[in-house]
mmCIF file of C-alpha atoms and ligand atoms in Angstrom:
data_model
loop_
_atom_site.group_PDB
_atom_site.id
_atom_site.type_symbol
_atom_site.label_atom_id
_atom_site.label_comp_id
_atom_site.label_asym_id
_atom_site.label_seq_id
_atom_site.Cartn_x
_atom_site.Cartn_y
_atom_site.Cartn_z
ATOM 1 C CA UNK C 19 206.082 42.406 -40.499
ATOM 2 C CA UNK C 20 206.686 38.700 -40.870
ATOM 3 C CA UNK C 21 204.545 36.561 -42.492
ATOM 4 C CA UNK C 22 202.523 34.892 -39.837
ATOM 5 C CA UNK C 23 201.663 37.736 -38.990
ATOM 6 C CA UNK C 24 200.235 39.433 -42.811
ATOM 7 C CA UNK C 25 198.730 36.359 -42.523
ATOM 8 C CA UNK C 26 197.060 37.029 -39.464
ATOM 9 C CA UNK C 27 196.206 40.413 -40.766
ATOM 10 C CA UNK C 28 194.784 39.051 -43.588
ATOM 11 C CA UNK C 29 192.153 36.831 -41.593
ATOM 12 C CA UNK C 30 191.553 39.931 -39.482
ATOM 13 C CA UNK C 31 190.726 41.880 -42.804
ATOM 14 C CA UNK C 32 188.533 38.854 -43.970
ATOM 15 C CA UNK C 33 186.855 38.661 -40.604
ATOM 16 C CA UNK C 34 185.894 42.385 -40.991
ATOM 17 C CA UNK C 35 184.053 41.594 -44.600
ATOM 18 C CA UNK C 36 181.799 39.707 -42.893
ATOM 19 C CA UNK C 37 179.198 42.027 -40.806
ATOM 20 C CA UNK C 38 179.799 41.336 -37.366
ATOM 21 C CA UNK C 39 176.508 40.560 -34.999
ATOM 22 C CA UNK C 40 175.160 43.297 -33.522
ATOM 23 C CA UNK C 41 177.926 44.125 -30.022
ATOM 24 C CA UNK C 42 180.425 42.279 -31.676
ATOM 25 C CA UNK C 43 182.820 44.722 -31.532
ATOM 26 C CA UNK C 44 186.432 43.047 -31.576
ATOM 27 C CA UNK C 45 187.716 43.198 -28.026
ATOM 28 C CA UNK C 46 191.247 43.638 -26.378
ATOM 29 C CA UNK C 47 192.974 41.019 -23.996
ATOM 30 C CA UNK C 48 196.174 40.889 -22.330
ATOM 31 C CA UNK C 49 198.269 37.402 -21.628
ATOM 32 C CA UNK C 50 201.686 37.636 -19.528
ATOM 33 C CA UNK C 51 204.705 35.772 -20.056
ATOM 34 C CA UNK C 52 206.373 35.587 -16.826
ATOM 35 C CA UNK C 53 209.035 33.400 -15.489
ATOM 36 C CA UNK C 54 209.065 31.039 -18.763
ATOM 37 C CA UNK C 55 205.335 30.760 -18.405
ATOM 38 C CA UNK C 56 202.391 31.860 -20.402
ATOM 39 C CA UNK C 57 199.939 33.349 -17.606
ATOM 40 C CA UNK C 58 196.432 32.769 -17.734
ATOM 41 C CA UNK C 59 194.329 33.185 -21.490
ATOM 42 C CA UNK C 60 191.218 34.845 -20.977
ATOM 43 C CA UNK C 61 187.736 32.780 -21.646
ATOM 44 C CA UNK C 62 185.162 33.923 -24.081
ATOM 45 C CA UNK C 63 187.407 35.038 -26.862
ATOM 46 C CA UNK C 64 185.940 35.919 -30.173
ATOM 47 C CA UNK C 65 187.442 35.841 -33.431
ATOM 48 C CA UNK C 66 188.826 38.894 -34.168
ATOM 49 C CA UNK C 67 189.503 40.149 -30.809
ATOM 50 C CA UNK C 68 193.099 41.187 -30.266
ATOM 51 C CA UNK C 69 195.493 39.819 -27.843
ATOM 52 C CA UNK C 70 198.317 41.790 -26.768
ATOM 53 C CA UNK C 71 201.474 39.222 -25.474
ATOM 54 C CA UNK C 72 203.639 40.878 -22.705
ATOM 55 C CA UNK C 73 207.024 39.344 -21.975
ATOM 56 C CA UNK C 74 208.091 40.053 -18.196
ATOM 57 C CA UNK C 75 211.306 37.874 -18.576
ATOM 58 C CA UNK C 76 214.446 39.085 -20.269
ATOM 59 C CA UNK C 77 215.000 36.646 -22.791
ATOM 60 C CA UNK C 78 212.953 36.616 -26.055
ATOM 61 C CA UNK C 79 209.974 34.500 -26.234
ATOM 62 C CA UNK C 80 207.394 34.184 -29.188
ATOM 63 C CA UNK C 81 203.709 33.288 -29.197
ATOM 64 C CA UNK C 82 203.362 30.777 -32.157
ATOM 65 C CA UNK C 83 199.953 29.166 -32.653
ATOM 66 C CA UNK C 84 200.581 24.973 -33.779
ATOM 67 C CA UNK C 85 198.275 25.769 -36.572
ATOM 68 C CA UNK C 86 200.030 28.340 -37.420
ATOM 69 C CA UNK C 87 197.341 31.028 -37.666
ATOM 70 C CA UNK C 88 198.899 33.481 -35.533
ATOM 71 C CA UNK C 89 202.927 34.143 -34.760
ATOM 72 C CA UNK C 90 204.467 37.148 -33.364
ATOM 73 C CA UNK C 91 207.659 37.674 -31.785
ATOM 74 C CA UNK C 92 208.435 39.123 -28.251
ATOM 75 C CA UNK C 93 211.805 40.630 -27.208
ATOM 76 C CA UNK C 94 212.523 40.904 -23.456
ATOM 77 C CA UNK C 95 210.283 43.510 -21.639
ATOM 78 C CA UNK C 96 208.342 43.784 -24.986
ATOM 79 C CA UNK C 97 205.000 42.927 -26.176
ATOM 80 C CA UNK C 98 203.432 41.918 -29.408
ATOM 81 C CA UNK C 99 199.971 41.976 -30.723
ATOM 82 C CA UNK C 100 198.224 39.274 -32.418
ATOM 83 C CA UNK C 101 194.361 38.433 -34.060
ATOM 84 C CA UNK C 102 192.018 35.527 -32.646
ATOM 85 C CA UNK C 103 191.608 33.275 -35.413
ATOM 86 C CA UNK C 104 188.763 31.380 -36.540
ATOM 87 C CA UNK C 105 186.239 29.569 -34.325
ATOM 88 C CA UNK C 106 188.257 26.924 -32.469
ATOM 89 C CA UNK C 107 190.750 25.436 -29.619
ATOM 90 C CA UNK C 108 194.021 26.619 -31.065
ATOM 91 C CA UNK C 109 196.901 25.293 -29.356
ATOM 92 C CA UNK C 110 200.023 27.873 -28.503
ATOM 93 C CA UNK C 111 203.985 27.492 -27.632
ATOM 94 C CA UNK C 112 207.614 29.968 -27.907
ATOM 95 C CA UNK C 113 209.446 28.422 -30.776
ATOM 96 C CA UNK C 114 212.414 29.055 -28.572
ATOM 97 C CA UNK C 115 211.541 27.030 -25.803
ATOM 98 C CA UNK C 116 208.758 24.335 -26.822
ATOM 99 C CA UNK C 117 207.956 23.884 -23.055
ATOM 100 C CA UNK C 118 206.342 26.472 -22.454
ATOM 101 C CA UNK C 119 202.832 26.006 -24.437
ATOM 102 C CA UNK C 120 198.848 27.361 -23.907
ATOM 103 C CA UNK C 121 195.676 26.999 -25.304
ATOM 104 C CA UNK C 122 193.370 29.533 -26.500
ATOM 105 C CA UNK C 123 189.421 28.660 -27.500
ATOM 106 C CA UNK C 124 187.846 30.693 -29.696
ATOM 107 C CA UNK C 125 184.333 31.581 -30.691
ATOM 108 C CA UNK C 126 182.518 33.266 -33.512
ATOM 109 C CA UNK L 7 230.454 10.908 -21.926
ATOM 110 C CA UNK L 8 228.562 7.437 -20.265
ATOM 111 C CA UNK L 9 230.639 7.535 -17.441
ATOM 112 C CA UNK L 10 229.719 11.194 -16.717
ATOM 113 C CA UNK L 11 226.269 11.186 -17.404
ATOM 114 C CA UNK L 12 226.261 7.998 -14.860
ATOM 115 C CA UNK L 13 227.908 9.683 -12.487
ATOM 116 C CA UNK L 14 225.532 12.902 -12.997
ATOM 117 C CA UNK L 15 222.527 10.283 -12.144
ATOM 118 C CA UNK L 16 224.279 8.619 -9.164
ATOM 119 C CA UNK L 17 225.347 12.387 -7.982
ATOM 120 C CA UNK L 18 221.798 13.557 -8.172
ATOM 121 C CA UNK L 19 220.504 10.654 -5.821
ATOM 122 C CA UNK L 20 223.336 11.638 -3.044
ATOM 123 C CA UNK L 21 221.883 15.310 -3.262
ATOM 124 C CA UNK L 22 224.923 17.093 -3.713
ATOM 125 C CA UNK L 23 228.555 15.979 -2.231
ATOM 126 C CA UNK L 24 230.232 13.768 -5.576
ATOM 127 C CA UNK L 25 233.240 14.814 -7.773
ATOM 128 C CA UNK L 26 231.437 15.578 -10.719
ATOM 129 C CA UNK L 27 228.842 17.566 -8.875
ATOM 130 C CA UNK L 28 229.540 21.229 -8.001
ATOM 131 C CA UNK L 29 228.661 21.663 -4.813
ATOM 132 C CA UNK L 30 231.586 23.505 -2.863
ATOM 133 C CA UNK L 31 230.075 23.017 0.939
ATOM 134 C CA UNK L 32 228.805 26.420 1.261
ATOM 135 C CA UNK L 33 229.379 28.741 -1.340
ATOM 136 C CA UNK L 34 229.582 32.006 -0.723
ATOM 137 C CA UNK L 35 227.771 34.740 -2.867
ATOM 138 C CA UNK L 36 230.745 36.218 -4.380
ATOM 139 C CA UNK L 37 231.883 32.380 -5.240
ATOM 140 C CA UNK L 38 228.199 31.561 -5.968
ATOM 141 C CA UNK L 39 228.010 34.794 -8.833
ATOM 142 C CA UNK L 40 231.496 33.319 -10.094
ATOM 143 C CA UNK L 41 229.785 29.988 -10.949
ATOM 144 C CA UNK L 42 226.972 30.838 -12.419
ATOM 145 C CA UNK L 43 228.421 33.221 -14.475
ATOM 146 C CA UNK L 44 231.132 30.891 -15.547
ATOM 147 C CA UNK L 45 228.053 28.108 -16.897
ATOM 148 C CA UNK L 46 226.154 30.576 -18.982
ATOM 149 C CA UNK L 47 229.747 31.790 -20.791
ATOM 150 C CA UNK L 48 230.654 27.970 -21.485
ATOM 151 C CA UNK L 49 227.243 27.073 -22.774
ATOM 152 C CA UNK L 50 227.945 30.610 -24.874
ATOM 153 C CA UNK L 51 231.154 29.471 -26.262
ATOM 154 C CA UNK L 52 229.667 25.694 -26.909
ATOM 155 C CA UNK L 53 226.729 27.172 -28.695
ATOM 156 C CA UNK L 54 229.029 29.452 -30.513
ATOM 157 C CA UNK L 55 231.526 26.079 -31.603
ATOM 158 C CA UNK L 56 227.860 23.915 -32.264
ATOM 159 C CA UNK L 57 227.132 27.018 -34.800
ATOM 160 C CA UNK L 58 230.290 26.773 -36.667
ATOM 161 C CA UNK L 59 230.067 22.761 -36.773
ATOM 162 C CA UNK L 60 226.281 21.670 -36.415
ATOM 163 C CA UNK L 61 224.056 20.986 -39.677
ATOM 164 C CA UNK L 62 220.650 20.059 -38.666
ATOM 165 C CA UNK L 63 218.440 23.198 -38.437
ATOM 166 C CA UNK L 64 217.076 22.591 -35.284
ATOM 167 C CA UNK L 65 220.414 21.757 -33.639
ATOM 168 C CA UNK L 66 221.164 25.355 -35.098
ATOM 169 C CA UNK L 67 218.359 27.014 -33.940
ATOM 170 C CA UNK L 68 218.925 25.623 -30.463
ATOM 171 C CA UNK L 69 222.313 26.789 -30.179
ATOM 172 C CA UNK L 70 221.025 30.329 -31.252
ATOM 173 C CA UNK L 71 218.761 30.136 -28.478
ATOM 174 C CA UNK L 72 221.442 29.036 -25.939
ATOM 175 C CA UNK L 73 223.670 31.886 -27.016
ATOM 176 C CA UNK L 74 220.765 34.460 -26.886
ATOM 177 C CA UNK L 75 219.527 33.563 -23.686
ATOM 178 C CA UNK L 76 222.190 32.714 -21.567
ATOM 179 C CA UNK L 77 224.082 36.277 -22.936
ATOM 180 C CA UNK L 78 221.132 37.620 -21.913
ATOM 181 C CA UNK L 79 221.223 36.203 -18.093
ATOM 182 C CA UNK L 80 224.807 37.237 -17.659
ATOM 183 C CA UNK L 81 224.312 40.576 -18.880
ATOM 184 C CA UNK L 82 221.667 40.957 -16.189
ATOM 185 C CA UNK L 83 223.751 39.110 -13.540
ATOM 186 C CA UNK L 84 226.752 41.633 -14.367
ATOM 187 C CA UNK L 85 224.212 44.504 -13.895
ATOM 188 C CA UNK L 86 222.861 43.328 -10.573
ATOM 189 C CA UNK L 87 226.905 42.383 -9.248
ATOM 190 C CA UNK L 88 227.703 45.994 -9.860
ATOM 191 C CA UNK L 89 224.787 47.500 -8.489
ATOM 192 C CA UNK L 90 225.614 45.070 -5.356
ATOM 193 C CA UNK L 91 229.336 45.814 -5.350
ATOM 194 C CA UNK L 92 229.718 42.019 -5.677
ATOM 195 C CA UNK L 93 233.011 40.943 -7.290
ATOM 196 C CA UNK L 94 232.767 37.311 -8.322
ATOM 197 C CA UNK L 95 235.247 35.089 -7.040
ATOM 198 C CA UNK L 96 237.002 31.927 -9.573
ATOM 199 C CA UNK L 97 236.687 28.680 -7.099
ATOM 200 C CA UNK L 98 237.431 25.122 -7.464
ATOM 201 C CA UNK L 99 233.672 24.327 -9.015
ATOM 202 C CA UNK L 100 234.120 27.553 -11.632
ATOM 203 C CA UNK L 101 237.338 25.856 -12.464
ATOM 204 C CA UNK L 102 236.212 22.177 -12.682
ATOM 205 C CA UNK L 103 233.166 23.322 -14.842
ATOM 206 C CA UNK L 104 235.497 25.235 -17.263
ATOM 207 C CA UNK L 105 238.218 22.696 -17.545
ATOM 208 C CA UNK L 106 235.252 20.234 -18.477
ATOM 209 C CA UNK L 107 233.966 22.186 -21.132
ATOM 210 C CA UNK L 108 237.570 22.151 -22.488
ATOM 211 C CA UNK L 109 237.311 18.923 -22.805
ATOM 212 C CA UNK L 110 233.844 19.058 -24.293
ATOM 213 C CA UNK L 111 234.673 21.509 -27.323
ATOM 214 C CA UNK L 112 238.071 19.419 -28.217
ATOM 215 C CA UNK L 113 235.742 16.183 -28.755
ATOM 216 C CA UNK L 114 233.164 17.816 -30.483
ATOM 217 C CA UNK L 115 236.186 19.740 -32.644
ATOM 218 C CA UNK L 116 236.911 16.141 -33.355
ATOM 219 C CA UNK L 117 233.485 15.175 -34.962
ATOM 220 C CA UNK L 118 231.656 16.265 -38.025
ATOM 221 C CA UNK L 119 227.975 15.689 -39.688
ATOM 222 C CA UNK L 120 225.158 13.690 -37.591
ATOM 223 C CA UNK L 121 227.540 12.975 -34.884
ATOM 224 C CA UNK L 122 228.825 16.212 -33.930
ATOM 225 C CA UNK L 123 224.945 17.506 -33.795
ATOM 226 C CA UNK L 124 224.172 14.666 -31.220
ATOM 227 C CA UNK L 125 227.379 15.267 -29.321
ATOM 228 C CA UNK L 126 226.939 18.616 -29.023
ATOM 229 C CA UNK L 127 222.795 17.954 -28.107
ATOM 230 C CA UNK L 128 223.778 15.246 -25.548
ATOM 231 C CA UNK L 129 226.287 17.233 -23.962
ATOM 232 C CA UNK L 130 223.473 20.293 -23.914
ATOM 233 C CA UNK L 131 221.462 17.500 -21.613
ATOM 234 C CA UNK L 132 224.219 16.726 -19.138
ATOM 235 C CA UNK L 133 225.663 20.511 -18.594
ATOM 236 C CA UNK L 134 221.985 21.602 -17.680
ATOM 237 C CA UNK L 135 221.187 18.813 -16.174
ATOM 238 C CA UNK L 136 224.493 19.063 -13.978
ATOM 239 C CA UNK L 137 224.535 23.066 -13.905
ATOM 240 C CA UNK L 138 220.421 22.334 -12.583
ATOM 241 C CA UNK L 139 221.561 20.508 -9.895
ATOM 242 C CA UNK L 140 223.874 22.961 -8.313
ATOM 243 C CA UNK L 141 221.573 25.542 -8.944
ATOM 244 C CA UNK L 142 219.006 23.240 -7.006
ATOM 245 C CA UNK L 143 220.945 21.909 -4.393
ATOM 246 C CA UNK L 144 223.789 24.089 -3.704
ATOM 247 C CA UNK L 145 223.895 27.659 -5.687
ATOM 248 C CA UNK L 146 219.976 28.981 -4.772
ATOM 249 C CA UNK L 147 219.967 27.172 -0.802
ATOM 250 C CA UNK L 148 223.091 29.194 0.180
ATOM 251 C CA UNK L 149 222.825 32.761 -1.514
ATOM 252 C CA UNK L 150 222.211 34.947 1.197
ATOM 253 C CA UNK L 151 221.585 38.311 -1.115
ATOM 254 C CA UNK L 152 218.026 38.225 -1.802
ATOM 255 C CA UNK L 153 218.276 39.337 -5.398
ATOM 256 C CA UNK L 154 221.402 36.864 -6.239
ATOM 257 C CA UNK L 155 218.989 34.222 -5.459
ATOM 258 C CA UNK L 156 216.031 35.485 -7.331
ATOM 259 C CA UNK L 157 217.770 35.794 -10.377
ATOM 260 C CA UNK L 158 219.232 31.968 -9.772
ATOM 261 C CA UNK L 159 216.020 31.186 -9.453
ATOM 262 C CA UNK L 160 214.661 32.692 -12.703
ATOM 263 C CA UNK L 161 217.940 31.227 -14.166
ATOM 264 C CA UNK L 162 216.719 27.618 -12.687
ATOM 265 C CA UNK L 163 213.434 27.948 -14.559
ATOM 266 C CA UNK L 164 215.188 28.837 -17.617
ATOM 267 C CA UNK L 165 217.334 26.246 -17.708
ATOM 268 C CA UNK L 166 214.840 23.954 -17.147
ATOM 269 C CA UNK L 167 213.477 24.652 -20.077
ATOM 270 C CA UNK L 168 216.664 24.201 -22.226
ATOM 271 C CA UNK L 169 217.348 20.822 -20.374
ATOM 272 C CA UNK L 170 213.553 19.527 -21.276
ATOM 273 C CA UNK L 171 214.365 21.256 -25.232
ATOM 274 C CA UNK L 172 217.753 19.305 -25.563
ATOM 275 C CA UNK L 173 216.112 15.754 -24.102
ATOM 276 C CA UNK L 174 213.285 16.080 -26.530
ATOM 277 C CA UNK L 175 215.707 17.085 -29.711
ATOM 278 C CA UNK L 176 217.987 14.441 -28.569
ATOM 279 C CA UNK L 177 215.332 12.085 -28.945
ATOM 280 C CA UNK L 178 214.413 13.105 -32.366
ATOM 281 C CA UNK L 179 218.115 13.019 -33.192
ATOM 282 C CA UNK L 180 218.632 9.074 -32.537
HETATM 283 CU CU1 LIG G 13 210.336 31.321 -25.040
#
């Protein structure tokens, strides 16, 4: 486990002191990486939802937030899980290969 | 290094036929294979050299990626040439390319420190750049197997990538 993503655990664990509104329960989403391309990031995430990264291509990518509150690392035809963090636009890229970048908003 | 990336510029406004360009009139698929193949192992081996010379981290961590990835598409091209019963065939561009890169790696063996990062960074933009170009205009137009020319294509986007990532390091370099 590296340490982007304890980190990440950790805000999930601090997320989970704080009672969630009622039907808040944190939610599952999916983005692919196909092609050297981050597909499409679903709208209305929540912090503390969980998005699961699936690499299609056969070369490792990562999914590395700029703010650096979420990392994980994909190896080909793998997939990775990582939490939502905090309220806000955070803006995403594969250390490997800077090009290819995304943007995910976030919501309490 | 001027002089080629000069001709690389003028070679990419004729759209294919130029010395430096590698762009055999029609390649064939076996010849086509043999090319490809050929430009991920060099960019291998210069990755490999960069590792054992380079000092700036992010040089380093370039190079890793150019090993990692490009070992990665030839692995997969070798797995889709035996499931075609392709045999890839050496040709004059396989040739030029690799004599080229000879020349490459005995300059950069020459050059130590801040230099031999850059070096090895601006030659990263001209090989993809050049490599990008066949793929473009020669390689992906004339593979007839349907498969050969979807993996050139998913090459193509991946190189891409590494030509953009060596302009923009290269620029933080100077
Ligand atoms: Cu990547």
């Amino acid at each position: 486990m590296g340490r982007f993503q304890s980190l990440a655990t950790a805000i999930a664990g601090a997320a989970l002191l704080a009672p969630p509104p009622a039907g808040a329960t944190p939610r599952g989403h999916v983005v692919v990486i196909a092609n050297m391309k981050f597909g499409p990031v679903p709208p209305h995430l929540k912090a503390g939802d969980t998005i699961i990264w699936i690499n299609k291509d056969i070369i490792r990518h990562t999914a590395t937030a700029k703010d650096q509150t979420f990392h994980v690392d994909l190896p080909p035809g793998g997939s990775g899980k990582t939490v939502v963090p905090g309220p806000g636009r955070h803006a995403f890229y594969c250390v490997y290969h800077p090009t290819m970048t995304g943007l995910l908003s976030a919501s309490k | 290094m001027i002089a080629k990336t000069l001709l690389a510029s003028a070679s990419a406004l004729l759209l294919s036929v130029s010395p430096t360009t590698l762009a055999a009139e029609s390649p064939t698929d076996p010849q086509i294979a043999h090319i490809a193949y050929t430009a991920g192992l060099l960019d291998v081996h210069a990755g490999e050299q960069a590792l054992r010379q380079a000092a700036d981290p992010a040089v380093r961590q370039f190079a890793q990626t150019m090993i990692r990835d490009h070992k990665a598409v030839n692995q997969q091209a070798i797995a889709l040439l035996k499931k075609l019963g392709l045999r890839p065939e050496p040709n004059a561009t396989s040739e030029k390319l690799t004599s080229q890169a000879r020349d490459t790696a005995a300059h950069l063996g020459s050059l130590t420190g801040r230099s031999c990062d850059k070096a090895y960074i601006r030659n990263e933009v001209a090989f993809h750049r050049q490599v990008n170009e066949a793929l473009s205009n020669s390689l992906i137009p004339n593979a007839r197997n349907a498969q050969l020319k979807s993996l050139l294509e998913n090459g193509l986007a991946l190189f891409q990538a590494h030509q953009s990532h060596a302009e923009h390091l290269l620029s933080q370099l100077k």
